[in-house]
Amino acid sequence: MLSAGLGTIFWTSVAFLSVLFLLKKMAWGPILKSLKEREDFIADSIKSAENANEQLSLMKADNEKLLAEARAEREKILKEARDMGEDIVAKAKKVSVEEQQRIMAKAKEEIENEKTAAIAELKTQVVSLSIQMAETLLKKEFENKEQQSKLVEDNLKTAALN
Amino acid sequence: MKLNLKLTEKEAITIKVSMIKNLFVILFTLFSSIIYASDDASHKSDTSASEGNHENHETKFDAGEFITHHIADAHEIHFFTLNEGTDHEKHFTIYLPVIVNTGSGLEMFSASHFYHNKHNVEVNGKHKHYFTYNDLVLFEEQIYKASGIEGIQFDEAGKITNQSLTDFSPTKSVIGLFLTGIILLLLFGSAAKKYKSRPNTAPKGLQNLLEPLVIFVRDDIAIPSIGKEHGHRFTPFLLTTFFFIWLANILGLVPFFGGFNIMGTLGVTLVLATLVFIITTINGKAYYWSHIFWPHGVPLPIKFILVPIEIVQIFMKPLVLMIRLTANITAGHIIILAFTCLVFIFGQQNVGAGYGVGVGSVLFMIFMYFIELLVVFLQAYVFTLLTALYFGAALEKPHH
């Protein structure tokens, strides 16, 4: 039962070797080749996907950086604008206060001038009025001689004292 | 220009394949007459002298002979018999061609000539049968030259003394092997076509079935054992070996399919082992041979012991491959057949006991079939893996 007949050996060799040859040509060659190709293809695809992903993340980082920069820029501009505005307001305030002070000073000066002028005018008026009154009074006084002489004398007395 | 060349090459292959297919068809139709006939008389045309013994033989169930007959290689593929033991016995059998060197050249005829001339003989108290055709005798599936009055002669030890003839017949195991090869070619040929027509796409249908197995052999057997450098070169051989053994073993498990015991036939595994031996020897690098004939780092006296062992091992390795595969597959068949025999042994004593034991036997057989399904894969895997390891050892480079 466990004998190895020559016929069996011969035919087995023929069968196995021809199947080995045919399978190698028809099946294993193409199958193994396309399996390898597919594996390489998949590996390549994964690699390129990874690359794309990396690039994408790089781009994203870039974008974020740009965005951050833009944001910072905006902040800066806004701050500058605010500062400028504040500056302008402050300056305006300062100018207006100065102007006001200047106007006030001018007004004061003018008032002072007017006042002086008015006082001077008043003085002249008072003088002329006093002169008029004095004239009138004098006219009345000097209607008699006696009184005149008396007055002169009085005046002389006071003058002599000075 | 290149494209054209490829096309013609492809065509040539298809032509080759169809030619081979045709050849097989012709082979079958020419030499194997499929007999669905009630050929009975011839089966019962026993010599009158052994008529009495014959009756006795029929009634007594011989488990040993039954099992031996089923696991042995044969010149016929027997599917089943209807009305066994009655006058209307019908054998569903394919008789294979017999090619034998009779000493005066090759002779070729259908094995039906043998199987229709059955004779019984008693050898040392044991009932045996043999077949005759012209001056040829078929005893235990071996062909001898006829001698003596009955055509067959035995010595005192019960050994046949007839002159043995060289048998070139494609036996049952050979036909099973052809069948395995054809199935493999069709299966992987059509899968390969799909790979060609749909490159770089996910596998579909048949590819899904075969691809994991192909990748398993390549990535888990070939590459780890042989290494990346040479692994790819041996992958086709390992793939063929693996699928050949596996499919042949599976064919042997199919009931009513001739009961193939392909890898349980020593001649078949011998060829596989010889191929492994040849490939290992041819590819053996300097380091491999130096390891055998001058083991490194071993004292001189030990070398004298080691070297013969190593030399024996060169032959022992493939021999063990051969015996392991044959023994495992044959053992699996024997166990299943033994459970079948149990039913008949008990059935002969008492029909009720036969049915009773039958239930248990069938359950055990189902269990064994599942185990066998695992074993047939495992044996294919073990054979392929060890082959790959031997190739790997032959191609090993010295470690520095």
XYZ file of C-alpha atoms in Angstrom:
562
model
C 0.000 0.000 0.000
C 2.845 2.382 0.713
C 4.881 1.565 -2.334
C 6.172 4.191 -4.702
C 5.545 2.855 -8.186
C 7.677 4.104 -11.051
C 4.534 5.072 -12.986
C 3.268 7.189 -10.104
C 6.624 8.910 -9.780
C 6.849 9.541 -13.522
C 3.335 10.884 -13.947
C 3.501 12.910 -10.741
C 6.696 14.569 -11.922
C 5.101 15.341 -15.280
C 1.927 16.676 -13.678
C 3.573 18.693 -10.926
C 6.278 20.217 -13.080
C 3.923 21.171 -15.913
C 1.442 22.669 -13.461
C 4.289 24.494 -11.732
C 5.475 25.862 -15.062
C 2.001 26.815 -16.300
C 0.947 28.341 -13.000
C 4.160 30.340 -12.848
C 3.589 31.692 -16.364
C -0.172 32.110 -16.192
C -0.965 32.817 -12.570
C 1.825 33.457 -10.080
C 3.723 35.844 -12.338
C 0.798 38.171 -13.091
C -0.791 37.800 -9.647
C 2.374 38.479 -7.679
C 3.315 41.286 -10.049
C -0.011 43.045 -9.768
C -0.094 42.473 -6.018
C 3.284 44.167 -5.784
C 2.126 46.939 -8.083
C -0.996 47.449 -6.034
C 0.946 47.464 -2.787
C 3.331 50.026 -4.204
C 0.397 52.023 -5.536
C -1.305 52.009 -2.147
C 1.935 52.858 -0.371
C 2.523 55.704 -2.821
C -1.030 56.918 -2.415
C -0.713 56.925 1.351
C 2.596 58.712 1.109
C 1.272 61.369 -1.235
C -1.830 61.767 0.923
C 0.436 62.246 3.914
C 2.457 64.763 1.953
C -0.684 66.591 0.928
C -1.850 66.549 4.512
C 1.466 67.886 5.671
C 1.383 70.603 3.078
C -2.145 71.393 4.036
C -1.207 71.679 7.669
C 1.756 73.791 6.679
C -0.576 75.989 4.662
C -2.943 76.104 7.576
C -0.152 77.150 9.871
C 0.823 79.762 7.308
C -2.709 80.965 7.110
C -2.965 81.152 10.847
C 0.269 83.055 10.987
C -0.978 85.419 8.323
C -4.244 85.772 10.143
C -2.483 86.444 13.407
C -0.320 88.990 11.671
C -3.323 90.620 10.114
C -5.038 90.664 13.471
C -1.989 92.191 15.093
C -1.808 94.707 12.286
C -5.424 95.607 12.806
C -4.871 95.972 16.522
C -1.894 98.140 15.846
C -3.796 100.298 13.371
C -6.739 100.561 15.686
C -4.479 101.457 18.568
C -2.691 104.008 16.474
C -5.979 105.464 15.370
C -7.199 105.582 18.918
C -4.005 107.156 20.069
C -4.109 109.592 17.256
C -7.692 110.445 18.030
C -6.867 110.920 21.672
C -3.915 112.973 20.709
C -5.989 115.107 18.430
C -8.631 115.571 21.069
C -5.998 116.373 23.644
C -4.335 118.795 21.303
C -7.652 120.370 20.399
C -8.482 120.655 24.045
C -5.174 122.282 24.747
C -5.539 124.648 21.832
C -9.046 125.565 22.799
C -8.055 126.149 26.405
C -5.198 128.330 25.235
C -7.468 130.144 22.849
C -9.980 130.613 25.538
C -7.338 131.858 27.870
C -6.025 134.074 25.189
C -9.487 135.426 24.433
C -10.146 135.822 28.068
C -6.870 137.640 28.532
C -7.625 139.781 25.555
C -11.110 140.439 26.826
C -9.742 141.279 30.219
C -7.230 143.590 28.670
C -9.874 145.205 26.571
C -12.134 145.530 29.524
C -9.252 147.025 31.412
C -8.565 149.365 28.535
C -12.199 150.316 28.280
C -12.328 150.739 31.972
C -9.289 153.012 31.895
C -10.739 154.882 28.985
C -14.048 155.159 30.753
C -12.408 156.293 33.902
C -10.378 158.812 31.925
C -13.522 159.984 30.220
C -15.279 160.154 33.507
C -12.425 162.130 34.912
C -12.559 164.604 32.060
C -16.273 164.796 32.427
C -15.953 165.333 36.133
C -13.269 167.929 35.581
C -15.268 169.784 33.015
C -18.359 169.470 35.201
C -16.392 170.713 38.173
C -15.013 173.525 36.122
C -18.500 174.389 34.986
C -19.742 174.234 38.493
C -16.766 176.115 39.630
C -17.389 178.646 36.918
C -20.959 178.939 37.898
C -20.004 179.139 41.510
C -17.225 181.475 40.781
C -19.478 183.664 38.732
C -21.790 183.785 41.669
C -19.066 184.454 44.207
C -17.401 187.179 42.312
C -20.500 189.258 42.177
C -19.212 191.141 45.151
C -15.692 192.327 45.744
C -15.471 191.759 49.352
C -16.068 188.176 49.117
C -13.550 187.888 46.348
C -10.838 189.431 48.289
C -11.651 187.258 51.244
C -11.391 184.182 49.126
C -8.100 185.227 47.708
C -6.822 185.843 51.012
C -7.978 182.452 52.270
C -6.428 180.698 49.353
C -3.236 182.608 49.823
C -3.151 181.549 53.376
C -3.405 177.914 52.561
C -0.965 178.288 49.695
C 1.540 180.025 51.998
C 1.288 177.073 54.364
C 2.265 174.669 51.654
C 5.345 46.353 -31.439
C 5.870 45.258 -27.857
C 2.119 45.210 -27.303
C 1.618 42.915 -30.268
C 4.250 40.545 -29.005
C 2.548 40.324 -25.630
C -0.788 39.576 -27.220
C 0.614 36.718 -29.233
C 2.310 35.346 -26.140
C -0.990 35.435 -24.310
C -2.714 33.753 -27.207
C -0.051 31.117 -27.285
C -0.652 30.350 -23.643
C -4.395 30.047 -24.135
C -3.781 27.782 -27.076
C -1.418 25.697 -24.964
C -3.994 25.454 -22.195
C -6.787 24.440 -24.515
C -4.483 21.878 -26.074
C -3.752 20.407 -22.697
C -7.450 20.386 -21.849
C -8.180 18.555 -25.074
C -5.421 16.109 -24.360
C -6.987 15.203 -21.041
C -10.394 14.800 -22.609
C -8.952 12.499 -25.240
C -7.027 10.588 -22.615
C -10.142 9.978 -20.600
C -12.368 9.017 -23.505
C -9.791 6.779 -25.099
C -8.545 4.750 -22.234
C -11.131 4.857 -19.539
C -14.407 3.319 -20.387
C -16.865 4.534 -17.838
C -18.867 1.524 -16.920
C -22.348 2.036 -15.626
C -23.259 -1.488 -16.509
C -24.143 -4.412 -14.424
C -20.967 -6.241 -15.006
C -21.279 -8.607 -12.487
C -20.785 -12.034 -13.962
C -17.150 -11.350 -14.563
C -16.758 -10.181 -11.017
C -18.148 -13.465 -9.875
C -16.291 -15.558 -12.372
C -14.184 -16.995 -9.644
C -12.398 -20.207 -10.090
C -14.579 -23.071 -8.985
C -11.944 -24.241 -6.558
C -12.319 -21.160 -4.436
C -16.078 -20.961 -4.769
C -16.648 -22.114 -1.235
C -14.042 -19.792 0.143
C -15.611 -17.030 -1.805
C -18.929 -17.362 0.000
C -17.110 -17.355 3.272
C -15.134 -14.326 2.137
C -18.256 -12.392 1.247
C -19.957 -12.937 4.566
C -17.019 -12.145 6.786
C -16.176 -8.449 6.881
C -12.440 -7.824 6.881
C -11.814 -4.334 8.229
C -8.090 -4.470 7.512
C -8.568 -5.311 3.874
C -11.370 -2.785 3.532
C -9.182 0.036 4.849
C -6.091 -1.041 2.904
C -8.131 -1.200 -0.270
C -9.484 2.315 0.260
C -6.241 4.060 1.043
C -4.175 2.246 -1.571
C -3.546 3.635 -5.007
C -5.524 1.834 -7.740
C -5.911 1.448 -11.480
C -9.585 2.412 -11.242
C -11.579 5.227 -9.726
C -14.422 3.558 -7.912
C -17.314 5.819 -6.981
C -19.875 3.438 -5.491
C -21.533 0.078 -5.972
C -25.276 -0.552 -6.115
C -26.889 -3.843 -5.014
C -23.609 -5.148 -3.645
C -23.515 -8.900 -3.134
C -26.580 -9.555 -5.283
C -26.863 -10.662 -8.900
C -27.560 -7.079 -9.975
C -24.358 -5.598 -8.633
C -23.626 -2.279 -10.353
C -20.214 -0.646 -10.153
C -19.857 3.024 -10.916
C -16.223 3.111 -11.840
C -13.751 4.822 -14.149
C -11.217 2.267 -15.355
C -7.854 3.884 -15.902
C -5.411 3.013 -18.637
C -2.742 0.487 -17.775
C 0.695 1.067 -19.276
C 3.075 -1.740 -18.442
C 6.474 -2.864 -19.608
C 5.968 -6.577 -20.240
C 9.626 -7.068 -21.050
C 8.878 -7.115 -24.765
C 7.908 -3.449 -24.942
C 5.180 -1.234 -23.513
C 1.634 -2.523 -23.523
C -1.386 -0.306 -23.002
C -4.972 -1.352 -22.254
C -7.913 -0.443 -20.046
C -7.782 -1.651 -16.433
C -11.319 -2.966 -16.880
C -9.723 -6.080 -18.394
C -8.134 -6.743 -15.028
C -11.057 -5.847 -12.845
C -13.448 -8.035 -14.824
C -11.289 -11.091 -14.166
C -11.329 -11.451 -10.426
C -9.950 -14.549 -8.720
C -9.753 -15.519 -5.095
C -6.868 -17.282 -3.456
C -6.047 -18.395 0.053
C -2.585 -17.482 1.269
C -1.556 -18.833 4.674
C -5.173 -18.907 5.775
C -5.914 -15.394 4.552
C -8.324 -14.727 1.731
C -6.861 -12.596 -0.991
C -8.014 -11.700 -4.486
C -6.173 -10.960 -7.657
C -6.978 -10.083 -11.242
C -5.664 -11.529 -14.481
C -5.498 -10.364 -18.063
C -3.688 -12.424 -20.717
C -0.340 -13.246 -19.127
C -0.503 -10.437 -16.587
C -1.554 -10.524 -12.967
C -2.715 -7.607 -10.810
C -2.212 -8.336 -7.130
C -2.565 -5.607 -4.497
C -2.462 -3.091 -7.363
C 0.947 -4.316 -8.515
C 1.385 -5.865 -11.953
C 3.242 -9.194 -12.270
C 3.913 -11.709 -14.993
C 1.560 -14.682 -14.684
C 3.106 -17.968 -13.590
C 1.796 -21.319 -12.438
C -1.634 -22.810 -13.043
C -3.598 -20.139 -11.217
C -1.364 -17.377 -12.549
C -0.099 -16.453 -9.117
C 2.384 -18.140 -6.796
C 3.421 -17.507 -3.204
C 6.352 -18.668 -1.104
C 6.041 -20.126 2.416
C 6.074 -16.671 3.998
C 3.059 -15.737 1.866
C 5.055 -13.418 -0.362
C 4.275 -13.314 -4.060
C 6.999 -14.926 -6.185
C 5.807 -13.743 -9.604
C 8.117 -11.541 -11.657
C 7.302 -7.896 -10.967
C 6.789 -5.649 -14.001
C 7.436 -1.947 -14.402
C 4.101 -0.161 -14.185
C 3.816 3.200 -15.962
C 0.073 3.493 -15.462
C -1.464 6.809 -14.523
C -3.093 5.493 -11.362
C -5.920 6.954 -9.309
C -3.563 9.248 -7.415
C -2.038 10.432 -10.691
C -5.490 11.216 -12.094
C -6.293 12.989 -8.833
C -3.107 14.954 -9.271
C -4.047 15.900 -12.835
C -7.454 16.957 -11.588
C -5.845 19.057 -8.851
C -3.561 20.660 -11.428
C -6.449 21.453 -13.767
C -8.518 22.966 -10.959
C -5.528 25.039 -9.847
C -4.887 26.243 -13.388
C -8.516 27.212 -13.928
C -8.810 28.855 -10.504
C -5.632 30.862 -10.565
C -5.689 31.411 -14.312
C -9.026 33.178 -14.074
C -7.920 35.060 -10.975
C -4.783 36.196 -12.813
C -6.947 37.493 -15.670
C -8.863 39.618 -13.191
C -5.626 40.999 -11.835
C -4.562 41.935 -15.342
C -7.882 43.505 -16.308
C -8.360 45.476 -13.096
C -4.980 46.734 -11.971
C -4.630 48.729 -8.783
C -8.172 48.113 -7.606
C -9.615 46.348 -4.583
C -9.931 42.559 -5.055
C -13.297 41.199 -6.133
C -14.967 37.776 -6.106
C -12.469 34.989 -6.678
C -9.604 37.346 -5.906
C -11.013 37.840 -2.417
C -10.871 34.098 -1.843
C -7.385 33.484 -3.190
C -5.558 36.701 -2.443
C -5.287 36.268 1.341
C -3.896 32.768 0.782
C -1.380 33.936 -1.811
C -0.304 36.795 0.447
C -0.162 34.390 3.381
C 2.261 32.123 1.525
C 4.321 35.052 0.299
C 4.455 37.160 3.463
C 4.215 34.519 6.182
C 6.057 31.599 4.641
C 8.385 32.643 1.815
C 9.728 36.034 2.885
C 10.292 35.358 6.628
C 11.940 31.983 5.972
C 14.066 32.778 2.933
C 14.535 36.499 3.329
C 13.612 39.502 1.234
C 16.471 39.039 -1.221
C 15.661 35.532 -2.480
C 12.145 35.029 -1.088
C 10.394 36.309 -4.197
C 12.301 33.891 -6.419
C 10.938 30.833 -4.600
C 7.427 32.126 -3.984
C 5.970 30.521 -7.165
C 7.302 27.085 -6.201
C 6.078 27.437 -2.619
C 2.669 28.671 -3.798
C 2.337 25.722 -6.170
C 3.393 23.241 -3.482
C 1.050 24.726 -0.910
C -2.035 24.823 -3.115
C -1.252 21.478 -4.722
C -1.028 19.695 -1.399
C -3.992 21.490 0.081
C -6.336 20.988 -2.861
C -5.246 17.371 -3.379
C -5.945 16.717 0.298
C -9.343 18.380 0.062
C -10.216 16.207 -2.963
C -9.434 13.207 -0.771
C -12.065 14.330 1.736
C -14.912 14.575 -0.776
C -17.176 11.555 -0.353
C -18.307 9.537 -3.420
C -15.489 11.131 -5.377
C -13.292 8.111 -5.804
C -11.755 8.365 -2.347
C -8.539 9.961 -3.531
C -5.569 9.567 -1.243
C -3.196 11.613 -3.374
C -0.786 12.961 -0.776
C -1.068 9.643 1.038
C 0.591 7.984 -1.945
C 4.292 7.656 -1.330
C 5.166 8.114 -5.010
C 3.563 11.572 -5.086
C 5.179 12.907 -1.939
C 8.458 11.360 -3.064
C 8.422 13.586 -6.133
C 7.674 16.670 -4.052
C 10.427 15.828 -1.565
C 12.884 15.141 -4.376
C 12.147 18.527 -5.918
C 12.742 20.163 -2.545
C 16.017 18.255 -2.248
C 17.138 19.244 -5.754
C 16.276 22.918 -5.315
C 17.947 23.039 -1.893
C 21.094 21.375 -3.209
C 21.349 23.503 -6.346
C 20.863 26.735 -4.429
C 23.130 25.806 -1.522
C 25.642 28.607 -0.997
C 29.175 28.232 0.325
C 28.074 28.979 3.869
C 25.482 26.179 3.761
C 28.014 23.598 2.572
C 30.709 24.811 4.928
C 28.205 24.422 7.739
C 27.732 20.786 6.767
C 31.292 19.740 5.984
C 33.157 21.942 8.473
C 30.890 23.103 11.318
C 32.144 26.354 12.842
C 33.036 26.801 16.474
C 33.128 23.099 17.266
C 36.164 21.161 18.576
C 37.818 18.862 16.026
C 36.744 15.497 17.516
C 33.122 16.635 17.588
C 33.425 17.579 13.923
C 33.970 13.913 13.076
C 30.657 13.094 14.728
C 28.789 16.115 13.408
C 29.780 15.904 9.760
C 28.227 12.477 9.073
C 25.076 13.560 10.916
C 24.895 16.718 8.829
C 25.389 14.730 5.627
C 22.633 12.317 6.567
C 20.460 15.302 7.394
C 20.677 16.611 3.828
C 18.718 13.535 2.757
C 16.770 13.129 5.961
C 15.109 16.523 5.734
C 13.207 15.888 2.476
C 12.628 12.278 3.497
C 10.920 13.424 6.684
C 8.838 15.896 4.646
C 7.698 13.022 2.456
C 6.876 10.637 5.282
C 5.161 13.246 7.441
C 2.778 14.256 4.670
C 2.011 10.712 3.551
C 1.543 9.431 7.092
C -0.684 12.287 8.188
C -3.006 12.128 5.224
C -3.172 8.325 5.244
C -3.785 8.316 9.002
C -6.687 10.716 8.586
C -8.242 8.439 5.977
C -7.663 5.367 8.141
C -9.397 6.903 11.150
C -12.485 7.857 9.145
C -12.534 4.438 7.441
C -12.106 2.712 10.798
C -15.243 4.374 12.102
C -17.054 3.228 8.965
C -15.800 -0.308 9.567
C -17.070 -0.260 13.132
C -20.621 -0.006 11.809
C -20.191 -3.085 9.601
C -18.386 -5.119 12.248
C -21.186 -4.563 14.732
C -23.820 -4.805 12.020
C -22.633 -8.303 11.139
C -23.189 -9.508 14.681
C -26.503 -7.791 15.121
C -28.323 -5.386 12.811
C -29.538 -3.361 15.793
C -26.037 -3.039 17.150
C -24.919 -1.877 13.716
C -27.470 0.951 13.703
C -26.657 1.791 17.304
C -22.938 1.995 16.705
C -23.653 3.779 13.416
C -25.075 6.807 15.227
C -21.955 7.141 17.358
C -19.683 6.393 14.431
C -21.273 9.033 12.253
C -20.945 11.613 15.003
C -17.290 10.716 15.402
C -16.818 10.805 11.649
C -18.307 14.287 11.456
C -15.943 15.345 14.207
C -13.039 13.704 12.387
C -13.973 15.411 9.141
C -13.673 18.790 10.827
C -10.321 17.786 12.289
C -9.247 16.554 8.847
C -10.230 19.853 7.241
C -7.797 21.481 9.636
C -5.159 18.779 9.167
C -5.162 18.983 5.363
C -4.520 22.715 5.562
C -1.976 22.283 8.333
C -0.024 19.641 6.429
C 0.094 21.820 3.326
C 1.280 24.685 5.528
C 3.868 22.585 7.370
C 5.270 21.117 4.154
C 5.525 24.545 2.540
C 6.948 26.212 5.627
C 9.637 23.558 6.137
C 10.480 23.669 2.435
C 10.893 27.428 2.717
C 13.050 27.013 5.817
C 15.300 24.526 4.018
C 15.636 26.935 1.083
C 16.373 29.689 3.572
C 19.086 27.606 5.229
C 20.654 26.821 1.853
C 20.769 30.529 0.967
C 21.858 31.730 4.371
C 24.703 34.202 4.497
C 27.405 34.082 7.151
C 26.665 36.367 10.080
C 29.423 38.730 11.000
